[in-house]
PDB file of C-alpha atoms and ligand atoms in Angstrom:
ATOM      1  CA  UNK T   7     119.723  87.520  65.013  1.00  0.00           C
ATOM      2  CA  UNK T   8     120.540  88.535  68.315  1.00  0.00           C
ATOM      3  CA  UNK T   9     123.031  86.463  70.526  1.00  0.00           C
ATOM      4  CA  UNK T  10     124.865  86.373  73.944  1.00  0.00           C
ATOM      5  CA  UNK T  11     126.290  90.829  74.939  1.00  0.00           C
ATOM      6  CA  UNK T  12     123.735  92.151  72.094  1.00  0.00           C
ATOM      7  CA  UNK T  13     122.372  94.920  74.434  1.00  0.00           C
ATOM      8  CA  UNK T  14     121.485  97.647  71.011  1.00  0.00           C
ATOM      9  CA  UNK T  15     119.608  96.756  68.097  1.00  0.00           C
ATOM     10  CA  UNK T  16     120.218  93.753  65.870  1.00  0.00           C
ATOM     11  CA  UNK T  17     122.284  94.672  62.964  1.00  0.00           C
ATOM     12  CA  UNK T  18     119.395  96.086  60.504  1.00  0.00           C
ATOM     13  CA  UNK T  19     118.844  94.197  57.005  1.00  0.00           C
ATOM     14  CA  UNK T  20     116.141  96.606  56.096  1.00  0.00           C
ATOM     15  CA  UNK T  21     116.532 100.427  54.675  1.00  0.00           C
ATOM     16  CA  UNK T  22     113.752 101.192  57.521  1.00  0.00           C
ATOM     17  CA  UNK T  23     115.511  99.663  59.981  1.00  0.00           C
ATOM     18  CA  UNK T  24     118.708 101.673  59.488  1.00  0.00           C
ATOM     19  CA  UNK T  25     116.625 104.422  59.611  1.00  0.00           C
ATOM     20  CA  UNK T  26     115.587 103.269  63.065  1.00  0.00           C
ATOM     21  CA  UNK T  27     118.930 102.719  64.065  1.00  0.00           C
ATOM     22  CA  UNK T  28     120.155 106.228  63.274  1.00  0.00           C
ATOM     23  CA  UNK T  29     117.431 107.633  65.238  1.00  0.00           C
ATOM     24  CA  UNK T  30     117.979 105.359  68.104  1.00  0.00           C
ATOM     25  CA  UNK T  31     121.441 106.795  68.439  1.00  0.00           C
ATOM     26  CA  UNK T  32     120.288 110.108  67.826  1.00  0.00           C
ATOM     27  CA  UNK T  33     118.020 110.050  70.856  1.00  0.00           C
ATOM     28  CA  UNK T  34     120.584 108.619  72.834  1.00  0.00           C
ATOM     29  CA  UNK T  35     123.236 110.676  72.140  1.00  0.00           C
ATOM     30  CA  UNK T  36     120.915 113.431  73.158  1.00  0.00           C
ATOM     31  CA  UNK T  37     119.791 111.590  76.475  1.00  0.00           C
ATOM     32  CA  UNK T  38     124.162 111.013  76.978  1.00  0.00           C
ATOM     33  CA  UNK T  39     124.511 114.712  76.949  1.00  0.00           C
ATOM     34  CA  UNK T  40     121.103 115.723  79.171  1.00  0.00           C
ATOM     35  CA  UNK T  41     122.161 112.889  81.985  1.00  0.00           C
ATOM     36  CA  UNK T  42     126.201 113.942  81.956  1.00  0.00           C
ATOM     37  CA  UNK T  43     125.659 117.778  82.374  1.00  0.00           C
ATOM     38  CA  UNK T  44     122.470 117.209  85.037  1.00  0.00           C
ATOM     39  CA  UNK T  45     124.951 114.451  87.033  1.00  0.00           C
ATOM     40  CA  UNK T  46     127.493 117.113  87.046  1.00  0.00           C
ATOM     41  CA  UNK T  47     125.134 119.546  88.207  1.00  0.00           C
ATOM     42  CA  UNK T  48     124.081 117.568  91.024  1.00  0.00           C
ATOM     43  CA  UNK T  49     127.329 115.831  92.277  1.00  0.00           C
ATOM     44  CA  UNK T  50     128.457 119.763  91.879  1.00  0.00           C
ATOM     45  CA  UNK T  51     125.719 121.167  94.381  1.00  0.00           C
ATOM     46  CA  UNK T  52     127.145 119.010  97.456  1.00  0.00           C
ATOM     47  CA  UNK T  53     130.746 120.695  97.434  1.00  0.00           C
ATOM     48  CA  UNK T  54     129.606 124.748  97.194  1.00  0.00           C
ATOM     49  CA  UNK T  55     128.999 126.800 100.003  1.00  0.00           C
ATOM     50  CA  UNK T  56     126.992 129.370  97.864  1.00  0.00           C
ATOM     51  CA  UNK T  57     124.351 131.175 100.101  1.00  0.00           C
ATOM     52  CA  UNK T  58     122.118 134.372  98.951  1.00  0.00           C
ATOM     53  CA  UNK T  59     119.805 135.792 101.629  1.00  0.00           C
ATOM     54  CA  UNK T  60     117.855 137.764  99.174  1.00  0.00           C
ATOM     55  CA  UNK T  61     118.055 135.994  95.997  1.00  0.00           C
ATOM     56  CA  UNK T  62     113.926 134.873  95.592  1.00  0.00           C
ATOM     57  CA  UNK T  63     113.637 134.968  92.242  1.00  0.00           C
ATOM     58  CA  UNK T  64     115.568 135.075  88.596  1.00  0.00           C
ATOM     59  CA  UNK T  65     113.293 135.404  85.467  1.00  0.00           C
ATOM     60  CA  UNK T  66     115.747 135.089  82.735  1.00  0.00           C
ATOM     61  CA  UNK T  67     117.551 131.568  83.752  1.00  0.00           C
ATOM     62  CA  UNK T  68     113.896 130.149  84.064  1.00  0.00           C
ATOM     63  CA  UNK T  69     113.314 131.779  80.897  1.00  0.00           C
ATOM     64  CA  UNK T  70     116.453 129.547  79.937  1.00  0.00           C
ATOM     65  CA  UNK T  71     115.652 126.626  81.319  1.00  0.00           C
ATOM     66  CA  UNK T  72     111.593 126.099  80.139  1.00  0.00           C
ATOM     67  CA  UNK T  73     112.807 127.314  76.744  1.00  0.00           C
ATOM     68  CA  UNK T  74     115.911 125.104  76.710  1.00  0.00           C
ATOM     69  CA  UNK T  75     114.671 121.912  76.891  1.00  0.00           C
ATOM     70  CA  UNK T  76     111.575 122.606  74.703  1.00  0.00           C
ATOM     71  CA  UNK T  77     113.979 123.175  71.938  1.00  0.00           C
ATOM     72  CA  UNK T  78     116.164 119.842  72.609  1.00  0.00           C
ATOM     73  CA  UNK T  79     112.403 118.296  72.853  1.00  0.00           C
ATOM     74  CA  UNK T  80     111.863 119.406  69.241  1.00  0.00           C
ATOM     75  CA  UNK T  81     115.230 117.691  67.881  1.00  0.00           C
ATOM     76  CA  UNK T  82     113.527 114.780  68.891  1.00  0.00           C
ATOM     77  CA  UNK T  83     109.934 115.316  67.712  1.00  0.00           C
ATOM     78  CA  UNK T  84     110.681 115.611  64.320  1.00  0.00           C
ATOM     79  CA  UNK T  85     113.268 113.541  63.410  1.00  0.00           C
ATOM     80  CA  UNK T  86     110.840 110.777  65.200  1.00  0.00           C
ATOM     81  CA  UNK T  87     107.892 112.152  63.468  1.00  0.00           C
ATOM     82  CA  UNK T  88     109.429 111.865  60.106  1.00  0.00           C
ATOM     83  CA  UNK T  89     110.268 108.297  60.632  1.00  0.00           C
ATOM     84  CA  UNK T  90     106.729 107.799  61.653  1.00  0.00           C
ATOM     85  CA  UNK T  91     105.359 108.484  58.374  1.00  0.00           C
ATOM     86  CA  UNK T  92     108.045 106.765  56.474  1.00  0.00           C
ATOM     87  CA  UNK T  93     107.156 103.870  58.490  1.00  0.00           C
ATOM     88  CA  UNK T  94     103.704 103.950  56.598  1.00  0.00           C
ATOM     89  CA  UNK T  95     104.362 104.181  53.103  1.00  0.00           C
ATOM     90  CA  UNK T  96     103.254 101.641  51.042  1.00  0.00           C
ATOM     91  CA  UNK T  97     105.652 101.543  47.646  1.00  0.00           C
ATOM     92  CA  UNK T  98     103.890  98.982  45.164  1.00  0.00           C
ATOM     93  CA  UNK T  99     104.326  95.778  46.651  1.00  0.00           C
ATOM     94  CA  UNK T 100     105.921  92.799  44.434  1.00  0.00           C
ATOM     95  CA  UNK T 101     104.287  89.899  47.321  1.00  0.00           C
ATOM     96  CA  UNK T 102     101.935  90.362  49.536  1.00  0.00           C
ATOM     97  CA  UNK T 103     102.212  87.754  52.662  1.00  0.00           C
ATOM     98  CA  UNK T 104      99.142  87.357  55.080  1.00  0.00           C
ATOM     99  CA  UNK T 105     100.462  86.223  58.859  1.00  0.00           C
ATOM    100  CA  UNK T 106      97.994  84.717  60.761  1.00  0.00           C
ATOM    101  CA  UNK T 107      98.399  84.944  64.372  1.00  0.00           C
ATOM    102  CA  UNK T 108      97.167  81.970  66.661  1.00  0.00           C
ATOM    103  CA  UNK T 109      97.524  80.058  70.456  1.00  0.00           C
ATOM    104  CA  UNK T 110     100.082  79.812  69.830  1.00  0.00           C
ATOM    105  CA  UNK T 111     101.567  79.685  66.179  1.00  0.00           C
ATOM    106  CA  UNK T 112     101.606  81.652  63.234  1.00  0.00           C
ATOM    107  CA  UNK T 113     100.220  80.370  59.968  1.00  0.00           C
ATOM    108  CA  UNK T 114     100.931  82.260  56.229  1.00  0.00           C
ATOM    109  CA  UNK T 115      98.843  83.068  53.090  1.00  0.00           C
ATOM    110  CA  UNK T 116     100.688  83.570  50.229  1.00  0.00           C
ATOM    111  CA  UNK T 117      97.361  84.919  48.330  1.00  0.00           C
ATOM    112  CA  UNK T 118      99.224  86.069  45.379  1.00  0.00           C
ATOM    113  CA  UNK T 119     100.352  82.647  44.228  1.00  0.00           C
ATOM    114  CA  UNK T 120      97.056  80.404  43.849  1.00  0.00           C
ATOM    115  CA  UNK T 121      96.901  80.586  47.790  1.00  0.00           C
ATOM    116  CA  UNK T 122      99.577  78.777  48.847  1.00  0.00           C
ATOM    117  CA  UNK T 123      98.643  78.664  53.248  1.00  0.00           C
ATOM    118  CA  UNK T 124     100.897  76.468  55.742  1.00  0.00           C
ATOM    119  CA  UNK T 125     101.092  77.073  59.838  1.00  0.00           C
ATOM    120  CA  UNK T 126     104.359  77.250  61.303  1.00  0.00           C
ATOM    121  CA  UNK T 127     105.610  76.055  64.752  1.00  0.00           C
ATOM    122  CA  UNK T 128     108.208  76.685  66.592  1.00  0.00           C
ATOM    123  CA  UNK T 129     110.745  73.826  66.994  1.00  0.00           C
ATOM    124  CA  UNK T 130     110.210  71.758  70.254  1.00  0.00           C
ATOM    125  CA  UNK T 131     113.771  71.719  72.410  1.00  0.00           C
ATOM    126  CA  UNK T 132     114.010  68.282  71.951  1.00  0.00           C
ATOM    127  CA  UNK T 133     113.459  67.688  68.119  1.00  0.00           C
ATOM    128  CA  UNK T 134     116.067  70.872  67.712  1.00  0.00           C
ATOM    129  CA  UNK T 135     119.065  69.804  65.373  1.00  0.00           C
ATOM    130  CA  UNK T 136     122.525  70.107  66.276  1.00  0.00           C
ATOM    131  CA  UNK T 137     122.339  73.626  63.951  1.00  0.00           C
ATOM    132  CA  UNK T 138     119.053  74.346  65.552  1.00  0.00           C
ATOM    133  CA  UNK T 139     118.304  77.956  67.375  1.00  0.00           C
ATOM    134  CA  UNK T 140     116.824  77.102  70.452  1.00  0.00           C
ATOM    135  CA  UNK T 141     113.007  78.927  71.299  1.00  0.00           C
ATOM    136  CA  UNK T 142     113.616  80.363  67.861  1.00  0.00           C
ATOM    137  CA  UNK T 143     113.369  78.112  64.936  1.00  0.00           C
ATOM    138  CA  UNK T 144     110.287  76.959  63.254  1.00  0.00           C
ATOM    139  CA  UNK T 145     108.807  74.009  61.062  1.00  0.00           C
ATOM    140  CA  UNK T 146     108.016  76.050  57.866  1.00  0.00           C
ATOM    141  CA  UNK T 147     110.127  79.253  57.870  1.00  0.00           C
ATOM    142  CA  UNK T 148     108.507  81.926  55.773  1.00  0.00           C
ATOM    143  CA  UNK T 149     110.440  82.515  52.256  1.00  0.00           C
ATOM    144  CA  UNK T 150     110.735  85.500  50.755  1.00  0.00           C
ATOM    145  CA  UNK T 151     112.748  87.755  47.897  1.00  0.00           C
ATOM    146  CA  UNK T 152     115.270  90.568  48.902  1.00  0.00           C
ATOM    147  CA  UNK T 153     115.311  93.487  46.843  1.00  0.00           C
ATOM    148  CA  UNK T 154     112.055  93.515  46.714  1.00  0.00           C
ATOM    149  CA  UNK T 155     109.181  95.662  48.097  1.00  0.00           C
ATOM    150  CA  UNK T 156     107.000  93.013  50.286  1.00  0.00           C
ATOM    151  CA  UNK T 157     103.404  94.184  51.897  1.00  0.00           C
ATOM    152  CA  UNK T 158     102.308  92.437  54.755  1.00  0.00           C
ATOM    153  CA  UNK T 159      98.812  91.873  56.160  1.00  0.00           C
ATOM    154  CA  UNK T 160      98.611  91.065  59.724  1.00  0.00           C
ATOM    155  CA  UNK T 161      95.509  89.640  61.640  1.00  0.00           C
ATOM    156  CA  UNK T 162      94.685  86.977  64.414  1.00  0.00           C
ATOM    157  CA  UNK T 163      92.522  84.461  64.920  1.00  0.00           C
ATOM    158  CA  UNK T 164      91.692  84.386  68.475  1.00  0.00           C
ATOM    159  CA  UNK T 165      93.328  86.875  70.957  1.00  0.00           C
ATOM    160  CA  UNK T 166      95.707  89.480  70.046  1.00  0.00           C
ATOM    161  CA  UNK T 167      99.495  88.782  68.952  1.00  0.00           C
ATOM    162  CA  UNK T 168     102.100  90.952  67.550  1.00  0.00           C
ATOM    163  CA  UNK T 169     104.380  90.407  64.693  1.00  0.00           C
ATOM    164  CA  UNK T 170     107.609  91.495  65.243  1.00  0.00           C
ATOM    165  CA  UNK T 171     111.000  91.162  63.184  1.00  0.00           C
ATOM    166  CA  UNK T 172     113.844  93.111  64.892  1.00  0.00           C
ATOM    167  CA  UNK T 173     115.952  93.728  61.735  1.00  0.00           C
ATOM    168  CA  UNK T 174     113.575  94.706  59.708  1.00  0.00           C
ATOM    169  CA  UNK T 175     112.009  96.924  61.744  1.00  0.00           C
ATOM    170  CA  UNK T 176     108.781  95.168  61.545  1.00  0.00           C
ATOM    171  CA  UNK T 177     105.842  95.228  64.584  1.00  0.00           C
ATOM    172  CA  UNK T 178     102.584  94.788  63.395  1.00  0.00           C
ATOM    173  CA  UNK T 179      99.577  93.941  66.024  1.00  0.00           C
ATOM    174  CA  UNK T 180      97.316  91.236  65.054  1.00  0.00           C
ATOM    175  CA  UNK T 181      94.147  91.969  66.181  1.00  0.00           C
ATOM    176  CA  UNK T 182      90.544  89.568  65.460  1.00  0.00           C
ATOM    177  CA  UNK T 183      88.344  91.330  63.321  1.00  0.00           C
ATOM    178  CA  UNK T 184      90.993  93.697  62.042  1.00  0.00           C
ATOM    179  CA  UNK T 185      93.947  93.545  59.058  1.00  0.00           C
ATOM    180  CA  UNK T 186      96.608  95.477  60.125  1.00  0.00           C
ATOM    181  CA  UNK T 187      99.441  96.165  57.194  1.00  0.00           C
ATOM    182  CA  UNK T 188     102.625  97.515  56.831  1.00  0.00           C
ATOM    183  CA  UNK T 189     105.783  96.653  54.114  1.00  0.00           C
ATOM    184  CA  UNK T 190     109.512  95.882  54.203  1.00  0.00           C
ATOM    185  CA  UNK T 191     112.276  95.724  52.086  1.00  0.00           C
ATOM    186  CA  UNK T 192     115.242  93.321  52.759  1.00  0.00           C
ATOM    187  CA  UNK T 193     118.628  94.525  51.424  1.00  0.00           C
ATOM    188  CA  UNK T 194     120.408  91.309  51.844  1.00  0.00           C
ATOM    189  CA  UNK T 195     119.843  87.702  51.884  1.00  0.00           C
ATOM    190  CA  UNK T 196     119.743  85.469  55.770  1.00  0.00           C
ATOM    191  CA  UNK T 197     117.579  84.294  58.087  1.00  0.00           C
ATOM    192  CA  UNK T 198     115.695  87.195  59.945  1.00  0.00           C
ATOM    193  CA  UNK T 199     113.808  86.085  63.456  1.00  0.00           C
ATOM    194  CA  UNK T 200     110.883  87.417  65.240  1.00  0.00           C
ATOM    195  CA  UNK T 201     108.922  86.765  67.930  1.00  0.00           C
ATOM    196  CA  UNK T 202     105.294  87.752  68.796  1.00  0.00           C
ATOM    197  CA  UNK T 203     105.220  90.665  71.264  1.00  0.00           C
ATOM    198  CA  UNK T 204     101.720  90.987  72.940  1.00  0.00           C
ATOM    199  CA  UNK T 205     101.523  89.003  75.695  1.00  0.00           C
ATOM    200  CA  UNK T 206      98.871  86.306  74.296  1.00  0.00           C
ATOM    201  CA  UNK T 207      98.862  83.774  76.830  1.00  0.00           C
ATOM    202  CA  UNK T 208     100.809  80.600  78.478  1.00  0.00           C
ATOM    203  CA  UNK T 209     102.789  80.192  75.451  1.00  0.00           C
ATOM    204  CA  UNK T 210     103.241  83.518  74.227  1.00  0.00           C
ATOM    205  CA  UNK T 211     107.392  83.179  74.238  1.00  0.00           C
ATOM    206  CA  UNK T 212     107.132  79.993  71.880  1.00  0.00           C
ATOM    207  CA  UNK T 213     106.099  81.477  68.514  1.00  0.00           C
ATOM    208  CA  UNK T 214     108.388  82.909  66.825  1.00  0.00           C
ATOM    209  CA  UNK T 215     108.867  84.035  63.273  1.00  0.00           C
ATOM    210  CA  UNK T 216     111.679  83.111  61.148  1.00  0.00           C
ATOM    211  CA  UNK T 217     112.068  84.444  57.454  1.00  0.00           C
ATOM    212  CA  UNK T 218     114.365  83.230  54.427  1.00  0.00           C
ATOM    213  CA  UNK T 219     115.629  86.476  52.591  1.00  0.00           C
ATOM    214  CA  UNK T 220     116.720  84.516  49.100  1.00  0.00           C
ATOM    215  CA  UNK T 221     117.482  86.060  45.856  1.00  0.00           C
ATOM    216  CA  UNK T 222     114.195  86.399  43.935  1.00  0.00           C
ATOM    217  CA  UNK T 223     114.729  83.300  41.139  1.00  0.00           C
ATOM    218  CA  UNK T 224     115.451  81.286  44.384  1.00  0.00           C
ATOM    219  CA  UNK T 225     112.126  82.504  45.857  1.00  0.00           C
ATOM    220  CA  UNK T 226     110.035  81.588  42.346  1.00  0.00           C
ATOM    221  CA  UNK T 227     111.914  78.132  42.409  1.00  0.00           C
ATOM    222  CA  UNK T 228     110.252  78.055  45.928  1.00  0.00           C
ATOM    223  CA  UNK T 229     106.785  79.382  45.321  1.00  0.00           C
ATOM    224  CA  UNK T 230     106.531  77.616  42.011  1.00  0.00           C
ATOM    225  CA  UNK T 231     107.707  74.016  43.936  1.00  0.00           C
ATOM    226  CA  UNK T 232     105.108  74.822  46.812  1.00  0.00           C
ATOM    227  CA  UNK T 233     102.064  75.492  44.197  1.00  0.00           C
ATOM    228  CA  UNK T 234     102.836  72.359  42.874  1.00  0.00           C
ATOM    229  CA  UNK T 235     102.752  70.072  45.416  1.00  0.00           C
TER     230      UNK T 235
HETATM  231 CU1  LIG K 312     101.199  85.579  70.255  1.00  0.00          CU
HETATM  232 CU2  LIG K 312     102.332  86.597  72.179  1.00  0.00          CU
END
């Protein structure tokens, strides 16, 4: 979870998301190196007194200088490119969760368990506990087993929402009419929140997403509770 002077990424709990995180400071050590050396430049050109009368033209430094940052371009473009496919491999899922997206609340289908469904709101500021994460908590927090591969199946039910874990590297766009999917894998237990990201109307900033990572005889204690009741 992110809190108070967390200006990177959240700490990642999700092989993916360490991927992400490498890249991210990939590209920004990259964009470090391209801003210092330009700044120099720059801050450089206001103390020389060079002056050439005839000098109109010099074909090798533009050579340099197109070629140059096409290459730098293509550290980039494949490193991201790579991640972009692993981003969409599916690796036999052990659950399969179904978010719902609504005005404004999510609601969950666990389909593989006899359809267990239940919505889930966030907290109102005044009902929060004392141990209570303000604009963040929810009602019925989704669990779910770490060490385990877990598909998810996004849609919405009346305008478009997003869902969107940070540490797991998770942002799927809920869309009516349409089942988006994608799959995680959480490498250590916690709680993990999201919040939607599409901006779905008034109350867009008060549904968010929060999941229990549990070991997985904790998680069949849960599902087997929930079917039940
Ligand atoms: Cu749902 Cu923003």
């Amino acid at each position: 979870m992110s809190t108070w002077a967390n200006l990177g990424l959240q700490d990642s709990a999700s092989p993916l998301m360490e991927q992400l995180t490498f890249f991210h400071d990939h590209a920004l050590l990259i964009l470090v190196m391209i801003t210092v050396l330009v700044g120099y430049l720059m801050f450089m050109l206001f103390f020389n007194t060079y002056v050439n009368r005839f000098l109109l033209h010099g074909q090798l430094i533009e050579m340099i200088w197109t070629i140059l940052p096409a290459i730098i371009l293509l550290f980039i473009a494949l490193p991201s490119l790579r991640l972009l496919y692993l981003l969409d491999e599916i690796n036999e899922p052990s659950v399969t969760l179904k978010s719902i997206g609504h005005q404004w609340y999510w609601s969950y289908e666990y389909s593989d368990f006899n359809n267990i469904e239940f919505d889930s709101y966030m907290i109102p500021s005044n009902e929060l506990p004392n141990d209570g994460f303000r604009l963040l908590d929810v009602d019925n927090r989704v669990v779910l087993p770490m060490n385990s591969q877990i598909r998810i199946l996004v849609t919405a039910a009346d305008v478009i929402h997003s869902w969107t874990v940070p540490a797991l590297g998770v942002k799927v766009d809920g869309t009516p009419g349409r089942l988006n999917q994608t799959n995680f894998f959480m490498n250590r237990p916690g709680l993990f929140f999201g919040q939607c990201s599409e901006i779905c109307g008034a109350n867009h900033s008060f549904m968010p997403i929060v999941i229990e990572s549990v070991p997985v005889n904790h998680f069949i204690n849960w599902i087997s509770k929930n079917i039940n009741s």
